[in-house]
Every structure is written in structure tokens, then in C-alpha cells.
PDB file of C-alpha atoms in Angstrom:
ATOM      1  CA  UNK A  12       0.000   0.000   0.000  1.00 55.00           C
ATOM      2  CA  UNK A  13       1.528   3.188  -0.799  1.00 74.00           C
ATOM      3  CA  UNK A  14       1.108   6.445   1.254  1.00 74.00           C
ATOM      4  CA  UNK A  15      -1.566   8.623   0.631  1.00 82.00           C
ATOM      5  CA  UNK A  16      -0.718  12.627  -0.287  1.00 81.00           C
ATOM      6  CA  UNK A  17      -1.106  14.580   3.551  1.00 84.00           C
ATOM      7  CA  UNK A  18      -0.519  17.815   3.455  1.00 83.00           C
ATOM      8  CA  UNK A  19       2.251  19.099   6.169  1.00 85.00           C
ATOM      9  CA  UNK A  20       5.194  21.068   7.218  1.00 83.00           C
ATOM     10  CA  UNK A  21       6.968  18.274   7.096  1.00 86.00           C
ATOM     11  CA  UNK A  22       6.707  18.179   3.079  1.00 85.00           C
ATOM     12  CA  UNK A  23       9.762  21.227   3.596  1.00 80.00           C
ATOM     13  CA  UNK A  24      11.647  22.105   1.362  1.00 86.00           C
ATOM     14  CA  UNK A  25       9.647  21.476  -1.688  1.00 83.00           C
ATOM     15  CA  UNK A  26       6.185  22.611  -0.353  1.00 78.00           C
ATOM     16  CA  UNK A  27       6.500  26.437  -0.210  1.00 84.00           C
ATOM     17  CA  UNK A  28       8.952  28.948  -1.709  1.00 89.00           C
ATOM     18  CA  UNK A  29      11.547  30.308   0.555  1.00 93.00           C
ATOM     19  CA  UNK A  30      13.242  33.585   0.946  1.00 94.00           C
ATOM     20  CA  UNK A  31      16.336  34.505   2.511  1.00 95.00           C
ATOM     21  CA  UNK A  32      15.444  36.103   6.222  1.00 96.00           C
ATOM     22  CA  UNK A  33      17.602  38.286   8.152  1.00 97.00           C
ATOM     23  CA  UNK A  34      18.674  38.705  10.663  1.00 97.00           C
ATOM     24  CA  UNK A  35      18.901  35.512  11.705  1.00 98.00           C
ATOM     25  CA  UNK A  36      17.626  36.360  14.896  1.00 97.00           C
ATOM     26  CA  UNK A  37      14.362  37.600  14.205  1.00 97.00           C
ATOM     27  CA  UNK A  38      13.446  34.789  11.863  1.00 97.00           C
ATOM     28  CA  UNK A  39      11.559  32.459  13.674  1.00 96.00           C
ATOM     29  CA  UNK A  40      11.758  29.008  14.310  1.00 96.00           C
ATOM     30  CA  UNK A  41      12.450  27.377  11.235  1.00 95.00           C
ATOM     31  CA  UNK A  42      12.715  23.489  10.419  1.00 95.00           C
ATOM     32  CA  UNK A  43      13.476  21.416  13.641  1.00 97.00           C
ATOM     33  CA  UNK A  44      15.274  19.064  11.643  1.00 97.00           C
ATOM     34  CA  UNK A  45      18.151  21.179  10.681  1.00 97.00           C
ATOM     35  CA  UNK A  46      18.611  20.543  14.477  1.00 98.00           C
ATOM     36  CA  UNK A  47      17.622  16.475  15.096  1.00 98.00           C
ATOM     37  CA  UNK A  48      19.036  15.343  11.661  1.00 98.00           C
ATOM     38  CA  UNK A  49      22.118  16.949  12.457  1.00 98.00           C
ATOM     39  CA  UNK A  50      22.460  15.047  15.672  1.00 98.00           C
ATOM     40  CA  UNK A  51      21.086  11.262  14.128  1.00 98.00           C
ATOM     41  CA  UNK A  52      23.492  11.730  11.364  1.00 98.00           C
ATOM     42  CA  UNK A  53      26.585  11.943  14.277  1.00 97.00           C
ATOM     43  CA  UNK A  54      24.955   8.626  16.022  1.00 97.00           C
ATOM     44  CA  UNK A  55      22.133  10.366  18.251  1.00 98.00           C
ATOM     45  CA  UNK A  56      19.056   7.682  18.732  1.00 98.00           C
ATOM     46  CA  UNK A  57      15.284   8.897  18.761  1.00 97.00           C
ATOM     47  CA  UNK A  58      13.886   7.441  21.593  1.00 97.00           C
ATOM     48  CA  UNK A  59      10.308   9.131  21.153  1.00 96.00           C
ATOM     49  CA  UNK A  60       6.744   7.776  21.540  1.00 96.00           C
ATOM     50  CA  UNK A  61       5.574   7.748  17.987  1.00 93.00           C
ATOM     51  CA  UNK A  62       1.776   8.398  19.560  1.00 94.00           C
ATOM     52  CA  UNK A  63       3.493  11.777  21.211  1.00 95.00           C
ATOM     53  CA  UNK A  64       4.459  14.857  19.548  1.00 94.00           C
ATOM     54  CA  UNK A  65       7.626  15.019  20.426  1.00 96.00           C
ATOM     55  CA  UNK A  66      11.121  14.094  19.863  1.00 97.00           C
ATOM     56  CA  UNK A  67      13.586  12.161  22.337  1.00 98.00           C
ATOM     57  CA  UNK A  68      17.090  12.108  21.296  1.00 98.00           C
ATOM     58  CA  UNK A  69      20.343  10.400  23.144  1.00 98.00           C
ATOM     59  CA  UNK A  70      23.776  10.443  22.431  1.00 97.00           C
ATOM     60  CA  UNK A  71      26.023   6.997  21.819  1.00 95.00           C
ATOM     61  CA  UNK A  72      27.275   7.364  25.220  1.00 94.00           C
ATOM     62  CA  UNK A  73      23.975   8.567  26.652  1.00 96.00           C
ATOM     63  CA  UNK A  74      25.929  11.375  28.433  1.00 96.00           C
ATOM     64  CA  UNK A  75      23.863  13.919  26.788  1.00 97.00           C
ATOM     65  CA  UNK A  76      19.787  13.937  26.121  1.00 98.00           C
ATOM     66  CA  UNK A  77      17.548  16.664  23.897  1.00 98.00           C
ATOM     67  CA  UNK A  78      14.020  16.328  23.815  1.00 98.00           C
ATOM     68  CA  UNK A  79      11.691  18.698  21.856  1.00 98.00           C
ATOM     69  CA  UNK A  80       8.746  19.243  23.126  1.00 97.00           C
ATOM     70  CA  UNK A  81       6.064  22.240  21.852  1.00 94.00           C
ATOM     71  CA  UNK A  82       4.061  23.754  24.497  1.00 92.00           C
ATOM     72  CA  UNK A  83       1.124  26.363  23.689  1.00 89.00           C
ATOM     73  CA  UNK A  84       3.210  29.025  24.728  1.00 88.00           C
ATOM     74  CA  UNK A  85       6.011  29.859  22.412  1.00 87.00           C
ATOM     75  CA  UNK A  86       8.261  31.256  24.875  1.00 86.00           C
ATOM     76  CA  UNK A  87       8.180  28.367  27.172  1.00 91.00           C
ATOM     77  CA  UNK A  88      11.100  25.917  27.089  1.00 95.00           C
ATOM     78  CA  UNK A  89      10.402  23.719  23.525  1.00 97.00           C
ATOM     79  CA  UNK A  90      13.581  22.716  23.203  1.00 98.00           C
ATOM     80  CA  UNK A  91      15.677  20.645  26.531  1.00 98.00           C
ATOM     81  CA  UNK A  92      19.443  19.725  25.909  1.00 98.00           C
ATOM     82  CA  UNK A  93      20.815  18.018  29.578  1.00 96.00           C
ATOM     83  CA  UNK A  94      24.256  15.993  30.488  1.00 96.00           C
ATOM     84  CA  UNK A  95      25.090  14.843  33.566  1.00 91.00           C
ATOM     85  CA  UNK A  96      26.451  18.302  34.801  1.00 95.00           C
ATOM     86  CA  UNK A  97      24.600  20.697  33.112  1.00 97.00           C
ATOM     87  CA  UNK A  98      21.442  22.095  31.629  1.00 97.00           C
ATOM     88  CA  UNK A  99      20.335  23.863  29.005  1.00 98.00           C
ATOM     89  CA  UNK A 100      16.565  24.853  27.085  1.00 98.00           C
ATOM     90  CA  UNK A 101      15.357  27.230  24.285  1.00 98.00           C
ATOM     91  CA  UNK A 102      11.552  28.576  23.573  1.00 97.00           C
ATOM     92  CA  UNK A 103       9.776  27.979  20.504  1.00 96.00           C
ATOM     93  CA  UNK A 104      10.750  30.681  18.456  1.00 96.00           C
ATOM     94  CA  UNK A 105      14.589  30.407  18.999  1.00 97.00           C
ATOM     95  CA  UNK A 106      15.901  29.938  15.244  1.00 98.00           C
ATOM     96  CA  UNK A 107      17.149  26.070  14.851  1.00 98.00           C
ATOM     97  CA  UNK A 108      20.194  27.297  12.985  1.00 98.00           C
ATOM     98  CA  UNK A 109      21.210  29.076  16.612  1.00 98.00           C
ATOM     99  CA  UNK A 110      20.265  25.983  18.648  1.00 98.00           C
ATOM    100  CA  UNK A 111      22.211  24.044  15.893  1.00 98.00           C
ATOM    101  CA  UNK A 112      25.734  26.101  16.800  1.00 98.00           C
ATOM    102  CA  UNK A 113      24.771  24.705  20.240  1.00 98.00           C
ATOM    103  CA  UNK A 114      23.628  21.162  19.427  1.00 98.00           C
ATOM    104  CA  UNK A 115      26.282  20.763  16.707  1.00 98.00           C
ATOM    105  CA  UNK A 116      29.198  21.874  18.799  1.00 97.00           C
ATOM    106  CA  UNK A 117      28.282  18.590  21.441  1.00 96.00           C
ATOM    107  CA  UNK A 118      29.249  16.334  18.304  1.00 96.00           C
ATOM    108  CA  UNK A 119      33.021  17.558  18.765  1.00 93.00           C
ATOM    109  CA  UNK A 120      35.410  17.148  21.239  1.00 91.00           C
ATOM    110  CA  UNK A 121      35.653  19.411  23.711  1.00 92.00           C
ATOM    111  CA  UNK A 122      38.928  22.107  22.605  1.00 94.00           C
ATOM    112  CA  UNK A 123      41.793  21.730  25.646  1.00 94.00           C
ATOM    113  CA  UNK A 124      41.023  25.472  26.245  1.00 94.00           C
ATOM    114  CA  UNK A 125      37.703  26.904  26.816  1.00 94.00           C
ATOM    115  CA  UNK A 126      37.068  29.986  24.417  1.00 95.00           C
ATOM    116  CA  UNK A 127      35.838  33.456  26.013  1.00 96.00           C
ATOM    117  CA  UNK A 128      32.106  34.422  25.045  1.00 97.00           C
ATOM    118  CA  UNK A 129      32.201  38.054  25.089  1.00 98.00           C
ATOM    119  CA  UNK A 130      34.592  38.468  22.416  1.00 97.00           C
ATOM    120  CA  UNK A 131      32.159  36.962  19.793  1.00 97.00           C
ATOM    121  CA  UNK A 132      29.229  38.897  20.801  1.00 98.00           C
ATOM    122  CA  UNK A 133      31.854  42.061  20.582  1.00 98.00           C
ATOM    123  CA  UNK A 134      33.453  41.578  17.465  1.00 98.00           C
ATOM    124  CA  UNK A 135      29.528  41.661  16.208  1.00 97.00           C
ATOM    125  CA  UNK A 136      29.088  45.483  17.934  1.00 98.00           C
ATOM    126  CA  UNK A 137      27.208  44.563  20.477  1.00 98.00           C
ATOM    127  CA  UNK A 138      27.932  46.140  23.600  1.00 98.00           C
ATOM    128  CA  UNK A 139      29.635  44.901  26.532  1.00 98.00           C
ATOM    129  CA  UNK A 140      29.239  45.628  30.444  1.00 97.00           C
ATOM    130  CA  UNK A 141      29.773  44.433  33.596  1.00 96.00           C
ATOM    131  CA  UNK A 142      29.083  45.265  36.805  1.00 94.00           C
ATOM    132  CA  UNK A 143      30.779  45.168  40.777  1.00 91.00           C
ATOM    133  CA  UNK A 144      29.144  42.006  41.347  1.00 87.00           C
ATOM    134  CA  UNK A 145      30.601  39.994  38.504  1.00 91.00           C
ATOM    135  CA  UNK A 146      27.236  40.632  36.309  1.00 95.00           C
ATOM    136  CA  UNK A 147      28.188  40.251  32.376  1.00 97.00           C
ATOM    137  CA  UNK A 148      25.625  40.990  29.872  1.00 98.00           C
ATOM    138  CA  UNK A 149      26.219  42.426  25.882  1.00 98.00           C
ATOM    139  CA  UNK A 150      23.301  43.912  24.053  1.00 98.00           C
ATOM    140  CA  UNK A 151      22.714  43.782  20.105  1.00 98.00           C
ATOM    141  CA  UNK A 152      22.909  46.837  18.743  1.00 97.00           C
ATOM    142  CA  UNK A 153      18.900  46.591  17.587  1.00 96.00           C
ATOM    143  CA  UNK A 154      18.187  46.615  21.898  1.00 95.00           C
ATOM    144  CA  UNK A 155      16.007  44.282  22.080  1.00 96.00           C
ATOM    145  CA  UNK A 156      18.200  41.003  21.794  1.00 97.00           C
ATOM    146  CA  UNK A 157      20.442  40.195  24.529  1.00 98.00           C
ATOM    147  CA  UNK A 158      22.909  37.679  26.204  1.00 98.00           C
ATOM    148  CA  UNK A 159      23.739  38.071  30.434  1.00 98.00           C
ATOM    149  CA  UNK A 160      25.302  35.795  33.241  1.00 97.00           C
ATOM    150  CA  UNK A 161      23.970  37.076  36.365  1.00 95.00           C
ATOM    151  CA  UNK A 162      23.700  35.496  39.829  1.00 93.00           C
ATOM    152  CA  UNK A 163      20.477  35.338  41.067  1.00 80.00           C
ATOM    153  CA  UNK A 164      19.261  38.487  43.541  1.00 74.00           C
ATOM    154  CA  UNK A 165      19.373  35.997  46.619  1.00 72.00           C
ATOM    155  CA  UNK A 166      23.036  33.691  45.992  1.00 74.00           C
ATOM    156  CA  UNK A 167      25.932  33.885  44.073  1.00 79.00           C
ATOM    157  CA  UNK A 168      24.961  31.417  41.592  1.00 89.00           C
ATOM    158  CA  UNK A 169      25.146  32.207  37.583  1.00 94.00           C
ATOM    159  CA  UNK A 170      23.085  30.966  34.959  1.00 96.00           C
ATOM    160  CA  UNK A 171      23.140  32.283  31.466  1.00 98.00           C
ATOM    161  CA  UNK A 172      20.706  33.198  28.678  1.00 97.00           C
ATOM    162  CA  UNK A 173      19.711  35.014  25.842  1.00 98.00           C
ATOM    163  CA  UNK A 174      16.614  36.423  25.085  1.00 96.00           C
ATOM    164  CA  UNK A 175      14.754  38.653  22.679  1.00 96.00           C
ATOM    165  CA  UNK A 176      11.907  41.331  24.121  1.00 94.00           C
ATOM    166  CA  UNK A 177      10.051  43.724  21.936  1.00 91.00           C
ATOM    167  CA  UNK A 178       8.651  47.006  23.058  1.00 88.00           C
ATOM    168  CA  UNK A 179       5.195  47.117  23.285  1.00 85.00           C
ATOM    169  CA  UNK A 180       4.225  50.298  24.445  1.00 78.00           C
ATOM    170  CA  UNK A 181       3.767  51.914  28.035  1.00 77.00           C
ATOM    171  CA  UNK A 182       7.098  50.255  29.203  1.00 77.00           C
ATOM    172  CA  UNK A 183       5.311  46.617  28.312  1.00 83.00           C
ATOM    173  CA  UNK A 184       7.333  43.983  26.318  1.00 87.00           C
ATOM    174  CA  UNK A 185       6.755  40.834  23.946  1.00 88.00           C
ATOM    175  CA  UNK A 186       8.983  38.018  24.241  1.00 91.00           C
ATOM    176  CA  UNK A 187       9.627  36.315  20.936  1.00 94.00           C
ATOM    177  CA  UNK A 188      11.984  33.882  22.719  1.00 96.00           C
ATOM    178  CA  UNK A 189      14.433  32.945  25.469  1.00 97.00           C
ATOM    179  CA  UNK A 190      17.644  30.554  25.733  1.00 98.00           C
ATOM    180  CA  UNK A 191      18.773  29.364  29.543  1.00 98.00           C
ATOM    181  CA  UNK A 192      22.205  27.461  30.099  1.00 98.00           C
ATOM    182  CA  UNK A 193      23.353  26.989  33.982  1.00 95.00           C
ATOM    183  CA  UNK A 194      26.470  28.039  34.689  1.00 96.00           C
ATOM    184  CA  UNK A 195      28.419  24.764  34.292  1.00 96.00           C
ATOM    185  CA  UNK A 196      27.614  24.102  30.536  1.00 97.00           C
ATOM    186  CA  UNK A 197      30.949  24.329  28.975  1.00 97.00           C
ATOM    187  CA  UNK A 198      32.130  27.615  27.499  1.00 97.00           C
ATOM    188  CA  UNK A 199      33.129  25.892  23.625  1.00 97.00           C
ATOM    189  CA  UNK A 200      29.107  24.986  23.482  1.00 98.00           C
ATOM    190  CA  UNK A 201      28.115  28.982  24.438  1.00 98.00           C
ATOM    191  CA  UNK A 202      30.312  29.969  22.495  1.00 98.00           C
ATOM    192  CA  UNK A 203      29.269  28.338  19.634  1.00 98.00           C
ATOM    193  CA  UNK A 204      25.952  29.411  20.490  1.00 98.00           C
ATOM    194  CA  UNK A 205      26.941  32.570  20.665  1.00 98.00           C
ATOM    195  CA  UNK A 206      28.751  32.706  16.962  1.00 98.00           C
ATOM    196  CA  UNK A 207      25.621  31.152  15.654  1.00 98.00           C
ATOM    197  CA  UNK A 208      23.567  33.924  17.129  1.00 98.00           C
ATOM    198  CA  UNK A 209      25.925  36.530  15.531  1.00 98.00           C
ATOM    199  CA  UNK A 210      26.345  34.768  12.133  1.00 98.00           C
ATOM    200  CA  UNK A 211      24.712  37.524   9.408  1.00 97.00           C
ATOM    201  CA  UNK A 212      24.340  34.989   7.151  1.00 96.00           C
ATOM    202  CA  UNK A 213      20.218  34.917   6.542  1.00 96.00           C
ATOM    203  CA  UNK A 214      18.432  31.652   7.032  1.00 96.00           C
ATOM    204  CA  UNK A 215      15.342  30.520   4.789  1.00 95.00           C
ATOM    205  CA  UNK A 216      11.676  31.084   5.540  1.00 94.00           C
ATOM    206  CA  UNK A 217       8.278  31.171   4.121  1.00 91.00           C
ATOM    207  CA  UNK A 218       6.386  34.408   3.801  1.00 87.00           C
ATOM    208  CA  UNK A 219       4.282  33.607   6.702  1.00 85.00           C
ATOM    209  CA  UNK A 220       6.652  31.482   8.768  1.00 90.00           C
ATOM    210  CA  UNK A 221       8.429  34.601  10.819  1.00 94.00           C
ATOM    211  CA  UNK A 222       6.660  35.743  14.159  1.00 92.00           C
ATOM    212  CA  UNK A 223       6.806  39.570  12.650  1.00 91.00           C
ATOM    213  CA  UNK A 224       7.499  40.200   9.486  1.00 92.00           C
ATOM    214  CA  UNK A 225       8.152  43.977  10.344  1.00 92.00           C
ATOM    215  CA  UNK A 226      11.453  43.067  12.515  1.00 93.00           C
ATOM    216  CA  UNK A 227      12.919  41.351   8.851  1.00 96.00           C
ATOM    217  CA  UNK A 228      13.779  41.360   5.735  1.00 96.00           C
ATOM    218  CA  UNK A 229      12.748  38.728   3.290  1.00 95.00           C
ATOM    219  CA  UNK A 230      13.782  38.130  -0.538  1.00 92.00           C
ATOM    220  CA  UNK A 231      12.861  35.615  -2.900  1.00 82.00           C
ATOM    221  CA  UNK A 232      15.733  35.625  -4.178  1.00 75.00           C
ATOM    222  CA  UNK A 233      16.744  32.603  -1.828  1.00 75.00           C
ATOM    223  CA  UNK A 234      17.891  29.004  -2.296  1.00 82.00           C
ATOM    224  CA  UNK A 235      14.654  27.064  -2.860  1.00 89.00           C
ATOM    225  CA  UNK A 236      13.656  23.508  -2.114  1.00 89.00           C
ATOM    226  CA  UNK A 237      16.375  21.550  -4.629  1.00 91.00           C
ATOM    227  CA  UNK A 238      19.343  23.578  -3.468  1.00 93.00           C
ATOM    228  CA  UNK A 239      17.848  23.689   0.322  1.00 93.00           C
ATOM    229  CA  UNK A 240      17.554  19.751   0.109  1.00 93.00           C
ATOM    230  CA  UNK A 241      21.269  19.543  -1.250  1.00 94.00           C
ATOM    231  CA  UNK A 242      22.404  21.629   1.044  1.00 94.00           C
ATOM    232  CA  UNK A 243      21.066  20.122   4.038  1.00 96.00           C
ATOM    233  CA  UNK A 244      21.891  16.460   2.575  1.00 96.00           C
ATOM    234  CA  UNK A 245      25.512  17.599   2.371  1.00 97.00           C
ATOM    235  CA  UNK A 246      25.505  18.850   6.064  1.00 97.00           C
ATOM    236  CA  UNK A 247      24.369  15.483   7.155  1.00 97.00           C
ATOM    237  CA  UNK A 248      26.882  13.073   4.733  1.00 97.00           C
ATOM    238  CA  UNK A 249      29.619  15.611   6.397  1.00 97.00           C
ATOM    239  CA  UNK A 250      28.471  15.089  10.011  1.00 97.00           C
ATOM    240  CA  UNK A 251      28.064  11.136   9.046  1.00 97.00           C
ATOM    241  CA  UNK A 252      31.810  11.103   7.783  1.00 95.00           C
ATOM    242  CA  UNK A 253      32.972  13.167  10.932  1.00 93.00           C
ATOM    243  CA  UNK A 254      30.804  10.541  12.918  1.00 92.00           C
ATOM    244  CA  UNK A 255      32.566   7.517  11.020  1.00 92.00           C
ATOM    245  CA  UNK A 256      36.629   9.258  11.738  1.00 89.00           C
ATOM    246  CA  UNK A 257      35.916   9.375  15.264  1.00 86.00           C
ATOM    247  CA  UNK A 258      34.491   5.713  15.614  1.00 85.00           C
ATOM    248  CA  UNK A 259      37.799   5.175  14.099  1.00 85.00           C
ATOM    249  CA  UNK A 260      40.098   6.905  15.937  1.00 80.00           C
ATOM    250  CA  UNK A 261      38.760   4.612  19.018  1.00 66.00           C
ATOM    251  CA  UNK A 262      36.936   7.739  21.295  1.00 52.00           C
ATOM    252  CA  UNK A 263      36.285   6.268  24.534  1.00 48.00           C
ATOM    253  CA  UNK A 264      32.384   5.761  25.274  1.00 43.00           C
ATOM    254  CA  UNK A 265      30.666   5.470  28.551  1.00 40.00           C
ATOM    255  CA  UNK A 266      27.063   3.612  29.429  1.00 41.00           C
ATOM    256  CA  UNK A 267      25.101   5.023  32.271  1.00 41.00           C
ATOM    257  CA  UNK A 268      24.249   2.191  34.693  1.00 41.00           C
ATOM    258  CA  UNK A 269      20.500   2.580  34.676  1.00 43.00           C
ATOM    259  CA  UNK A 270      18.536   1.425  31.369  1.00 43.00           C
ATOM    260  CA  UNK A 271      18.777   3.923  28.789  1.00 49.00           C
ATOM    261  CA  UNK A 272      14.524   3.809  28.266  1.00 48.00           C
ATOM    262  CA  UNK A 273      14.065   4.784  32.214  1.00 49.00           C
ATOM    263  CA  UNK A 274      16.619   7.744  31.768  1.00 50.00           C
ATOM    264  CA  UNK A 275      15.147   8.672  28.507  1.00 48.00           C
ATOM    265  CA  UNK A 276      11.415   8.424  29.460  1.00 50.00           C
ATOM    266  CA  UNK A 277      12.445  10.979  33.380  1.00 51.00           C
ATOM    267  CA  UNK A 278      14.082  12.960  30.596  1.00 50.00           C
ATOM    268  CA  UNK A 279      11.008  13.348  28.709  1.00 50.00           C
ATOM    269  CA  UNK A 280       8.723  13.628  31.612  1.00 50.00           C
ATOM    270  CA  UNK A 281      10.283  17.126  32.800  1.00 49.00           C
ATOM    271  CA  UNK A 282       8.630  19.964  31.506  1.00 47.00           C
ATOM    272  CA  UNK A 283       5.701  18.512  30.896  1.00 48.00           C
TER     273      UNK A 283
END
């Protein structure tokens, strides 16, 4: 029996036509995949109740879990990357080509020394400060988009994030969307975050598919759904290669004592 014709988003890239969206930033969510491809292609299982929207992914080693989730609000944490030391989560509208510098920097090793943040967001003009307390933040040069590490009012412990707020009037504001990352997530993976959030390379969208279409610019003048499905096709035979040289090279792997499903299923639990 063959498969009937059902319309959905899933039909990407050949269902719509596309234009190129910037900034980056403002664009929208964009196609999940570009995110949970990436990370099957370097070995990552899904681990997801079919029945359930969502998706449950695990490294080899199991050291490191995402699971997507969509929630009715936007803002609210879609996205959930964890390890055994540290967290991290990103709302609905965060651009997958930003969570991607995040997700794809995990299938790397780590670099012997941990890169500086700040410098990246600088050498994009945003602005820097910090204040007696330790307090870092940097603000885009647009004012609406920013990235902090603050302790909390009541301890001394940091978390990070990023977020986007829009002026609404009377002092009000609109979040389009918020990344968290505790303060123990290692500094390569923020700061490839933080290069993908900066990158001024525009990212492709449908007409309709950005949260305001006043904050962007779209042309049609884009890649459209051959060259998109190249393109992304050659991302994932390059992370499968990179994959395949590091099975090679004998990386050491570690399994978690508990079974993977009871992990995966706690994982998958939170949030909801």
C-alpha cells in the first residue's frame, strides 16, 4: 500500500517557496530538523513515543539527552538539551540554525582550552558591560536582543541566557523567545551558540513562517527547495563522515548504569 498525499510542514523544502530572512535572529523558528538530523546523522538515537508529539534524542554514550517538546506558549522551554552536569533549554521561536551552533558543537570534542564568550558577541558590535558584582551581559545593537550571566538576587549562583523582548508600548514587552544554560555548561558549546547567534548569514523562511514580518527582511531571491535539500543532505553526509573518523580513531564511550529507556522516558517527563 503506498502512502496517501497529507498535506504538512513536514513536506519542507519542496512545499513552499523560501526567501532569505535576516537577521537571523528575528526569523523564527524554522525546520526542527536542521537541528535532530544533524544530531542522528553523528549517532544520536530517537527514543520518542511515535503516539506523542515530540522528539527524544540520546547520544552513543547517553551522556547527553535533547528532547523537543512544543508547548502552547512559544516562549516556554520547547527545546531541553541536559548531560550529567549541566542544563540547558530554548523557547519555541529560537531559530534552529542558533540551537544548531549549540547542538552541533556537542558532536566535537571538547577544545583543551575553553574559548571566552564576550569576544564573539563584541566583534559583532554589540555592547559589553559588567558590573561590581561579577554581572556580564552584551546587548545587540537593535536593543532588544540580549545575552547576560547574572547570579540570582538571593546567591551567588550564575546561569546564562539570551533572550529577545520587543517594546510594546507603556514600558510593556513581547517576548519572541528565550535561551537558559546553567552556569556549568561548557564555554566551547556557548560559544558556539553565541557565533551562531551573531552569524549575518540569513536563514530561509516562508512568507508567513516569521513571528513579525516587520522586525525582517525577506527576498525571494533565496535558495529554494532543490538547493535547500542539497544543502542540508551535504551537512548530514559531512556530520556522518565526521561521525565515522571518530568511531575510528577509538573515542572512549561510557554507558550510564541505569537502562537507557528509564533515563530517557524521566528525561522526557520534565517539563511537561
Amino acid at each position: 500500500m503506498t502512502r496517501p498525499y497529507i498535506a504538512s510542514k513536514a513536506d519542507a523544502p519542496w512545499s513552499r517557496i523560501w526567501f532569505d530572512t535576516s537577521p537571523r535572529h528575528l526569523a523564527g523558528p524554522g525546520d526542527p530538523r536542521h537541528v535532530t538530523q544533524a544530531l542522528r546523522a553523528g549517532g544520536w538515537k530517537n527514543y520518542a513515543d511515535p503516539d506523542f508529539p515530540h522528539v527524544v534524542l540520546a547520544s552513543p554514550d547517553f551522556r547527553h539527552t535533547l528532547v523537543l517538546e512544543p508547548a502552547a506558549d512559544t516562549y516556554s522551554a520547547w527545546w531541553r538539551i541536559s548531560s550529567q552536569r549541566w542544563h540547558a533549554s530554548f523557547g519555541g521561536n529560537t531559530p534552529a540554525e542558533i540551537i544548531a551552533g549549540f547542538t552541533d558543537a556537542l558532536l566535537h570534542p571538547a577544545p583543551a582550552t575553553e574559548p571566552d564568550v564576550w569576544p564573539t558577541l563584541q566583534a559583532a558590535d554589540w555592547t559589553y558591560e559588567r558590573d561590581e558584582r561579577g554581572n556580564e551581559s552584551a546587548r545587540h545593537p537593535d536593543g532588544i536582543t540580549t545575552m547576560e550571566r547574572r547570579a540570582t538576587l538571593t546567591s551567588d549562583y550564575f546561569s546564562w541566557s539570551a533572550d529577545v523582548a520587543i517594546p510594546t508600548g507603556l514600558g510593556g514587552h513581547q517576548r519572541l523567545w528565550h535561551a537558559y544554560f546553567d552556569d556549568r555548561t561548557p564555554r566551547h558549546l556557548l560559544a558556539a551558540f553565541a557565533t551562531a547567534l551573531t552569524d549575518p548569514a540569513p536563514v530561509p523562511r516562508g512568507h508567513y513562517d516569521v513571528p513579525h514580518s516587520h522586525l525582517v527582511t525577506q527576498v525571494e531571491r533565496g535558495a529554494q527547495g532543490e538547493q535547500l535539500a542539497a544543502a542540508h543532505e551535504a551537512r548530514l553526509k559531512a556530520i556522518r563522515a565526521a561521525a565515522r573518523k571518530a568511531r575510528r580513531s577509538g573515542a572512549p564511550t561510557t554507558h550510564p548504569a541505569p537502562a537507557p529507556a528509564a533515563e530517557l522516558a524521566a528525561a522526557a517527563s520534565r517539563g511537561r
